[in-house]
Coordinates of N, CA and C in Angstrom, one line a residue:
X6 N -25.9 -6.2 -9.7 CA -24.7 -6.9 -9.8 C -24.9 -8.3 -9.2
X7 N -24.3 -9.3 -10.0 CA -24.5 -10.8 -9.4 C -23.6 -10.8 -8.6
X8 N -23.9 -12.0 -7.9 CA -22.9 -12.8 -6.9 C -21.6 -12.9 -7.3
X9 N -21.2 -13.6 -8.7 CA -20.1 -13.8 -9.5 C -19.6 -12.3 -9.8
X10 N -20.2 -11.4 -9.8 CA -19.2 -10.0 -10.2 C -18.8 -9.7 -8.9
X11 N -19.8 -9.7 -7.9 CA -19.1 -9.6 -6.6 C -18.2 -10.0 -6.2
X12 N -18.3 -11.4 -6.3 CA -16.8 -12.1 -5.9 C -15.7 -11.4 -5.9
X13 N -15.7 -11.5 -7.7 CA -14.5 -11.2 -8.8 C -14.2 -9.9 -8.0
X14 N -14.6 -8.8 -7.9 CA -14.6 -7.5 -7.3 C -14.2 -7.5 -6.3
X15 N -14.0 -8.4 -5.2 CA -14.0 -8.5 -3.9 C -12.5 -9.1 -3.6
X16 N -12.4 -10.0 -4.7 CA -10.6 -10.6 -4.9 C -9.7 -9.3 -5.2
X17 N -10.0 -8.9 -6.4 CA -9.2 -7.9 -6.7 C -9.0 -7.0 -6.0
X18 N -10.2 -6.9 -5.2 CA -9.4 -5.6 -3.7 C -8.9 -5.9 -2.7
X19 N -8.7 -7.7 -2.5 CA -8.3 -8.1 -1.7 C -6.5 -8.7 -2.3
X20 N -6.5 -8.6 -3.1 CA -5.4 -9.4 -3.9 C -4.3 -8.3 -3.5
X21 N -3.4 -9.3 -3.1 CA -1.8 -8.7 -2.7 C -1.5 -8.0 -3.4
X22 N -1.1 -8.2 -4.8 CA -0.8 -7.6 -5.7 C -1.3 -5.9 -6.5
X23 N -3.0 -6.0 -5.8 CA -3.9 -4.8 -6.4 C -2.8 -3.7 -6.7
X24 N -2.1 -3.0 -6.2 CA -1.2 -2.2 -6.5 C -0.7 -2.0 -7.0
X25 N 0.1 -2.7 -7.5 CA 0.6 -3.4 -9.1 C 0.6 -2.8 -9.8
X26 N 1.0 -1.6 -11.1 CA 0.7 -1.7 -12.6 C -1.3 -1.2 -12.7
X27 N -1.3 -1.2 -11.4 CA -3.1 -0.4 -11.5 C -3.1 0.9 -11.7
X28 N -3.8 1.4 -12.3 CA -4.2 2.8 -12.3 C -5.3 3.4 -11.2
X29 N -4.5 4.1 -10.8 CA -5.2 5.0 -8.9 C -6.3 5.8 -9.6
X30 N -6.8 6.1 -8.8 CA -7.0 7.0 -8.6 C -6.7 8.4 -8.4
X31 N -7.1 9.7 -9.0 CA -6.2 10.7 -8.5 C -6.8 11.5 -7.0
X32 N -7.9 10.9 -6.4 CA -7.6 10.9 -5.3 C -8.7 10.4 -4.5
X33 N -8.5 10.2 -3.2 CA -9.1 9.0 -2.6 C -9.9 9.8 -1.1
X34 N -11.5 9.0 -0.6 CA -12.0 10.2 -0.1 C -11.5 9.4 1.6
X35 N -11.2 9.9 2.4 CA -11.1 9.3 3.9 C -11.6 10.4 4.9
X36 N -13.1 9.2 5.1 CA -14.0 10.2 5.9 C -14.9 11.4 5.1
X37 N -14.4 12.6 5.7 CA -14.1 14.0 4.3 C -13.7 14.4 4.8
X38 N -12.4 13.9 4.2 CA -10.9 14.8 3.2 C -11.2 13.9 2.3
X39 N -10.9 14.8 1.0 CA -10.4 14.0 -0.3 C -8.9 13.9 -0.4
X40 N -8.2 12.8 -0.3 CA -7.0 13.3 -0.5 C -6.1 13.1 -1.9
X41 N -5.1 13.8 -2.3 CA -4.9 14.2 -3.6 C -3.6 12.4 -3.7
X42 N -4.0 11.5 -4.1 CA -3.6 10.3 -4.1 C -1.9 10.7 -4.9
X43 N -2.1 10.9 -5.9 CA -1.0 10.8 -6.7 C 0.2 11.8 -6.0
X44 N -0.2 12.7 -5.4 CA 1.1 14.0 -5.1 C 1.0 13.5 -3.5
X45 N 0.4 13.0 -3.1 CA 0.7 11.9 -1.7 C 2.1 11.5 -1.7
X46 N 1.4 10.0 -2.6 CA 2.6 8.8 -3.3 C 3.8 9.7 -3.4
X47 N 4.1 10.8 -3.9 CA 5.3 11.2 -4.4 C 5.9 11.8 -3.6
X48 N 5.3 12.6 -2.4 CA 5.6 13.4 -1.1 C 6.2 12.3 -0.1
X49 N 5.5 11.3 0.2 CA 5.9 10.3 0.6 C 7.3 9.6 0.4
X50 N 7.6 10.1 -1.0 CA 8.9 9.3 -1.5 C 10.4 10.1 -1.0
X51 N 9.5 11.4 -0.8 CA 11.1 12.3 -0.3 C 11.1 12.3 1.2
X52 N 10.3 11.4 2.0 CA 10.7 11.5 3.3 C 11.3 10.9 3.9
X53 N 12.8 10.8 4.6 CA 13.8 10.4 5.0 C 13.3 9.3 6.2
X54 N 12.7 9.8 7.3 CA 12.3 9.1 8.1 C 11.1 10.0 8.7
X55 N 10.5 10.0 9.9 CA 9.0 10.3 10.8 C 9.7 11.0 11.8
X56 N 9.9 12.4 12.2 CA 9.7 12.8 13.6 C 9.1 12.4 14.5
X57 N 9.5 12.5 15.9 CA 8.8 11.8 17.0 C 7.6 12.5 17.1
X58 N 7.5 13.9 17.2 CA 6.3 14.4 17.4 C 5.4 14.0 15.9
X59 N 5.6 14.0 15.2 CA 4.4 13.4 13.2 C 4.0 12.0 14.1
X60 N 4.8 11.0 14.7 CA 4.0 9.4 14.7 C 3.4 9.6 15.3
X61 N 2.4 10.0 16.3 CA 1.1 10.1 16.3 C -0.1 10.3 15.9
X62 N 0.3 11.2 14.7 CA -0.6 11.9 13.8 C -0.4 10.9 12.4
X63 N 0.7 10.2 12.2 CA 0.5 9.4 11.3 C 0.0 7.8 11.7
X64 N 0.1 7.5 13.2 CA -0.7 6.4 13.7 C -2.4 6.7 13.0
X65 N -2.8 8.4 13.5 CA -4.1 8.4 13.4 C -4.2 8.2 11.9
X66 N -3.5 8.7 11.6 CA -3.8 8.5 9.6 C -3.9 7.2 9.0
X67 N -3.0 6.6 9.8 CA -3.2 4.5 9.4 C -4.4 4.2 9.7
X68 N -5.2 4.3 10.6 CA -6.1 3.9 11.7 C -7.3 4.1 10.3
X69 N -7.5 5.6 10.1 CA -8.6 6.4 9.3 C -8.5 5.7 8.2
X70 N -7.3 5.2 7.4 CA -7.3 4.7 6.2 C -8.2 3.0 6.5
X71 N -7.4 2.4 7.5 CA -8.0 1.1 7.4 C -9.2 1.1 7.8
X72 N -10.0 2.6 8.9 CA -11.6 2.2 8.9 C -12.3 2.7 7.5
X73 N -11.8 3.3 6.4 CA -12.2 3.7 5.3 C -12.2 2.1 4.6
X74 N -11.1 1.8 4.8 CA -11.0 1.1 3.4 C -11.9 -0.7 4.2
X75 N -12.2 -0.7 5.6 CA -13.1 -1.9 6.2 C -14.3 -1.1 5.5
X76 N -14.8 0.1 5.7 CA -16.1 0.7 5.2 C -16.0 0.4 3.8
X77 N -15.7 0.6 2.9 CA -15.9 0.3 1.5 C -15.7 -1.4 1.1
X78 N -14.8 -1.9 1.7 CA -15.0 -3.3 1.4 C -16.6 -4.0 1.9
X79 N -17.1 -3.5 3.1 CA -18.3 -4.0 3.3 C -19.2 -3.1 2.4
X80 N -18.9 -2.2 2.0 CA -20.4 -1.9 0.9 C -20.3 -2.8 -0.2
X81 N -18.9 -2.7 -1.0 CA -18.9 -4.0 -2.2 C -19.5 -5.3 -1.2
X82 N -19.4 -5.4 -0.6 CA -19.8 -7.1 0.0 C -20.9 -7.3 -0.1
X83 N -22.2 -6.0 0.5 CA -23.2 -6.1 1.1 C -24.3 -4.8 0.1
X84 N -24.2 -4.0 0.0 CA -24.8 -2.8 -0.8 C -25.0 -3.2 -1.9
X85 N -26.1 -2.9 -2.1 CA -27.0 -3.0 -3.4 C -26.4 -2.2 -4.2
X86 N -25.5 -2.2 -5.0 CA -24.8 -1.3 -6.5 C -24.5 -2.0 -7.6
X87 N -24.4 -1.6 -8.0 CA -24.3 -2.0 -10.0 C -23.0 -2.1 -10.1
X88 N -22.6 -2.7 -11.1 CA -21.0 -2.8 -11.5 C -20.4 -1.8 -11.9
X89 N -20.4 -0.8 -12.7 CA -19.7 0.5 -12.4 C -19.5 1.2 -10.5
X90 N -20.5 1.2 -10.3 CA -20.0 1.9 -8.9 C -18.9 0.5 -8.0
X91 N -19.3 -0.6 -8.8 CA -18.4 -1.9 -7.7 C -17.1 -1.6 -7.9
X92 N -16.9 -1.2 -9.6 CA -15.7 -1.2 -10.0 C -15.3 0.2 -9.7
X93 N -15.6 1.4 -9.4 CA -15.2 2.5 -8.4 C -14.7 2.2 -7.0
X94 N -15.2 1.4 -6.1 CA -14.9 1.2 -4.7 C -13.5 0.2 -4.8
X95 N -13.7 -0.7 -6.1 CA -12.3 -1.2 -5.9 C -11.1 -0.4 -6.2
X96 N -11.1 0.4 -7.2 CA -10.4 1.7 -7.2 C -9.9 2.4 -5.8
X97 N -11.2 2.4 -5.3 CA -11.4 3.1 -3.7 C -10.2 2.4 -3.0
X98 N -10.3 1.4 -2.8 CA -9.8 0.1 -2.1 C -8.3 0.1 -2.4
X99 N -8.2 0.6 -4.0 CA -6.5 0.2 -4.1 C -5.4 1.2 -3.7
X100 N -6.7 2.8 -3.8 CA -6.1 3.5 -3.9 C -5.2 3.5 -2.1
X101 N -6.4 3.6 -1.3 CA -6.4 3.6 0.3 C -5.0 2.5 0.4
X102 N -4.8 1.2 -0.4 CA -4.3 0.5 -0.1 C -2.4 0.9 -0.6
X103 N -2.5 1.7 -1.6 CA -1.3 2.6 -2.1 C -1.5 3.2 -1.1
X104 N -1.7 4.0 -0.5 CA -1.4 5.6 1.1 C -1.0 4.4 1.9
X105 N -1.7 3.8 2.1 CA -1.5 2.6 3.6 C 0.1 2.4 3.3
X106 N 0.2 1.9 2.3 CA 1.6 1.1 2.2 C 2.4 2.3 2.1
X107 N 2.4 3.2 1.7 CA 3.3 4.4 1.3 C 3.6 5.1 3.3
X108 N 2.4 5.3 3.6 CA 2.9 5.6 5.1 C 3.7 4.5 6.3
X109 N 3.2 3.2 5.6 CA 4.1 1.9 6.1 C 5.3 2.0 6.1
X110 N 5.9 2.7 4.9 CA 7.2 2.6 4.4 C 7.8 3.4 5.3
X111 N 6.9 4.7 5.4 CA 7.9 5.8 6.5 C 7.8 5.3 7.9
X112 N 7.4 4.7 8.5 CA 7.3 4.5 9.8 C 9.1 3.6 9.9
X113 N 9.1 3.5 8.5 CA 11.0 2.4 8.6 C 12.1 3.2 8.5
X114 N 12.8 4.2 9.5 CA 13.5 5.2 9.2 C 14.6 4.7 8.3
X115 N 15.2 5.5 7.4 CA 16.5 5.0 7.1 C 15.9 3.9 6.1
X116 N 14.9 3.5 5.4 CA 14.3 2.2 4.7 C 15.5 1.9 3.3
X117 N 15.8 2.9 2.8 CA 16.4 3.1 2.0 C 18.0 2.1 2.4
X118 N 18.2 3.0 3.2 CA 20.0 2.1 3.7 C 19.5 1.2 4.0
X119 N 18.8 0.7 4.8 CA 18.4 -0.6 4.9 C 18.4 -1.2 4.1
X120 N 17.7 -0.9 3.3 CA 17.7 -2.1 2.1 C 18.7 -2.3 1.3
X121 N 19.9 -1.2 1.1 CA 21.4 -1.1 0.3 C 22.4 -2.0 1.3
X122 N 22.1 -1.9 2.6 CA 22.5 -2.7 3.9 C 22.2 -4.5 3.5
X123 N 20.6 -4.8 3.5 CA 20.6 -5.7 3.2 C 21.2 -6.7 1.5
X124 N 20.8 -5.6 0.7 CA 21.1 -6.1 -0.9 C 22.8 -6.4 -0.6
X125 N 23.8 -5.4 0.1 CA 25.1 -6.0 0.2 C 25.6 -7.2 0.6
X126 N 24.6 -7.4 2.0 CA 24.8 -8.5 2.8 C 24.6 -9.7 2.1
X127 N 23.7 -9.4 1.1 CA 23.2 -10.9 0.2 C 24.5 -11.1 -0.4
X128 N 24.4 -9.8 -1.2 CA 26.0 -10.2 -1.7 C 26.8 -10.8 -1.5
X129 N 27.2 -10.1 -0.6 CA 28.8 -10.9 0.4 C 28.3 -12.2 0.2
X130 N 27.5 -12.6 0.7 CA 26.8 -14.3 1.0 C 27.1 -14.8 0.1
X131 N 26.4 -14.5 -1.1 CA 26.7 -15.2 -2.8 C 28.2 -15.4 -2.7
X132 N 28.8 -14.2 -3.1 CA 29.9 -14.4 -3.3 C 30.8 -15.3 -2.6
X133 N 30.6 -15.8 -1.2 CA 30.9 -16.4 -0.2 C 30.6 -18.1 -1.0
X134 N 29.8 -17.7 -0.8 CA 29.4 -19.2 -1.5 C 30.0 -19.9 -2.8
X135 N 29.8 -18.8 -3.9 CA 30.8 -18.7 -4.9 C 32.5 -19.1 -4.8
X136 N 33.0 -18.4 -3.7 CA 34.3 -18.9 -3.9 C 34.2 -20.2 -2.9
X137 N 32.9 -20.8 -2.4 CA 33.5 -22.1 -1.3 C 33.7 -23.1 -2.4
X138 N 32.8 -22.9 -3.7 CA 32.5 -23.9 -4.7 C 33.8 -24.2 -5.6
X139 N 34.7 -22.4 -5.7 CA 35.6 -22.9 -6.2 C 36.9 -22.9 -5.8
X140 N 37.0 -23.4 -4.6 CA 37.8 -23.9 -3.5 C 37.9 -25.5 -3.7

């Protein structure tokens, strides 16, 4: 693989966006466990908030994900591979980067009201504004 695929490969796993409309992986390896990516994401979505006693065990799970996903960005960087396996580690990369943000989300108890909390508050504001204009 050239320098120029490299790059290109190294953006895309770096790009805010990767998660986006990408297609995961169905599952992503950290350390060894493989973990089942897609029924993660979805597990994730029905949890309300984090028990006191889980945040430790999900601190360690953040930790594992970001030394996986520093290890795989330095092999795209540095490792002699071909462009199929480059374009597997970015995969790697997006997938780790979907779990990361998915356990991010639960560490926000209540994320949900929150955000119904905030979308109102805007509201009110607009509307506020709206009738100063037609005052």
């Amino acid at each position: 693989m050239d320098t120029t695929e490299r790059r290109t490969l190294l953006e895309r796993a770096n790009s805010q966006s990767a998660t986006i409309g990408q297609e995961l992986p169905d599952t992503i390896t950290v350390g060894e466990a493989q973990l089942p990516l897609e029924e993660f994401l979805i597990e994730t979505r029905k949890v309300d908030g984090v028990p006191d006693d889980v945040k430790p065990v999900l601190r360690e799970t953040e930790l594992k994900l970001t030394d996986e996903r520093k290890r795989l960005v330095e092999r795209l960087e540095s490792a002699p591979i071909d462009r199929a396996e480059g374009e597997e580690l970015v995969e790697m990369i997006v997938g780790i980067d979907r779990a990361h943000n998915a356990l991010r989300s639960l560490r926000r108890d209540r994320f949900a009201e929150e955000a119904r909390t905030a979308s109102l508050d805007g509201h009110e504001r607009w509307l506020e504004f709206v009738n100063s204009i037609r005052r």
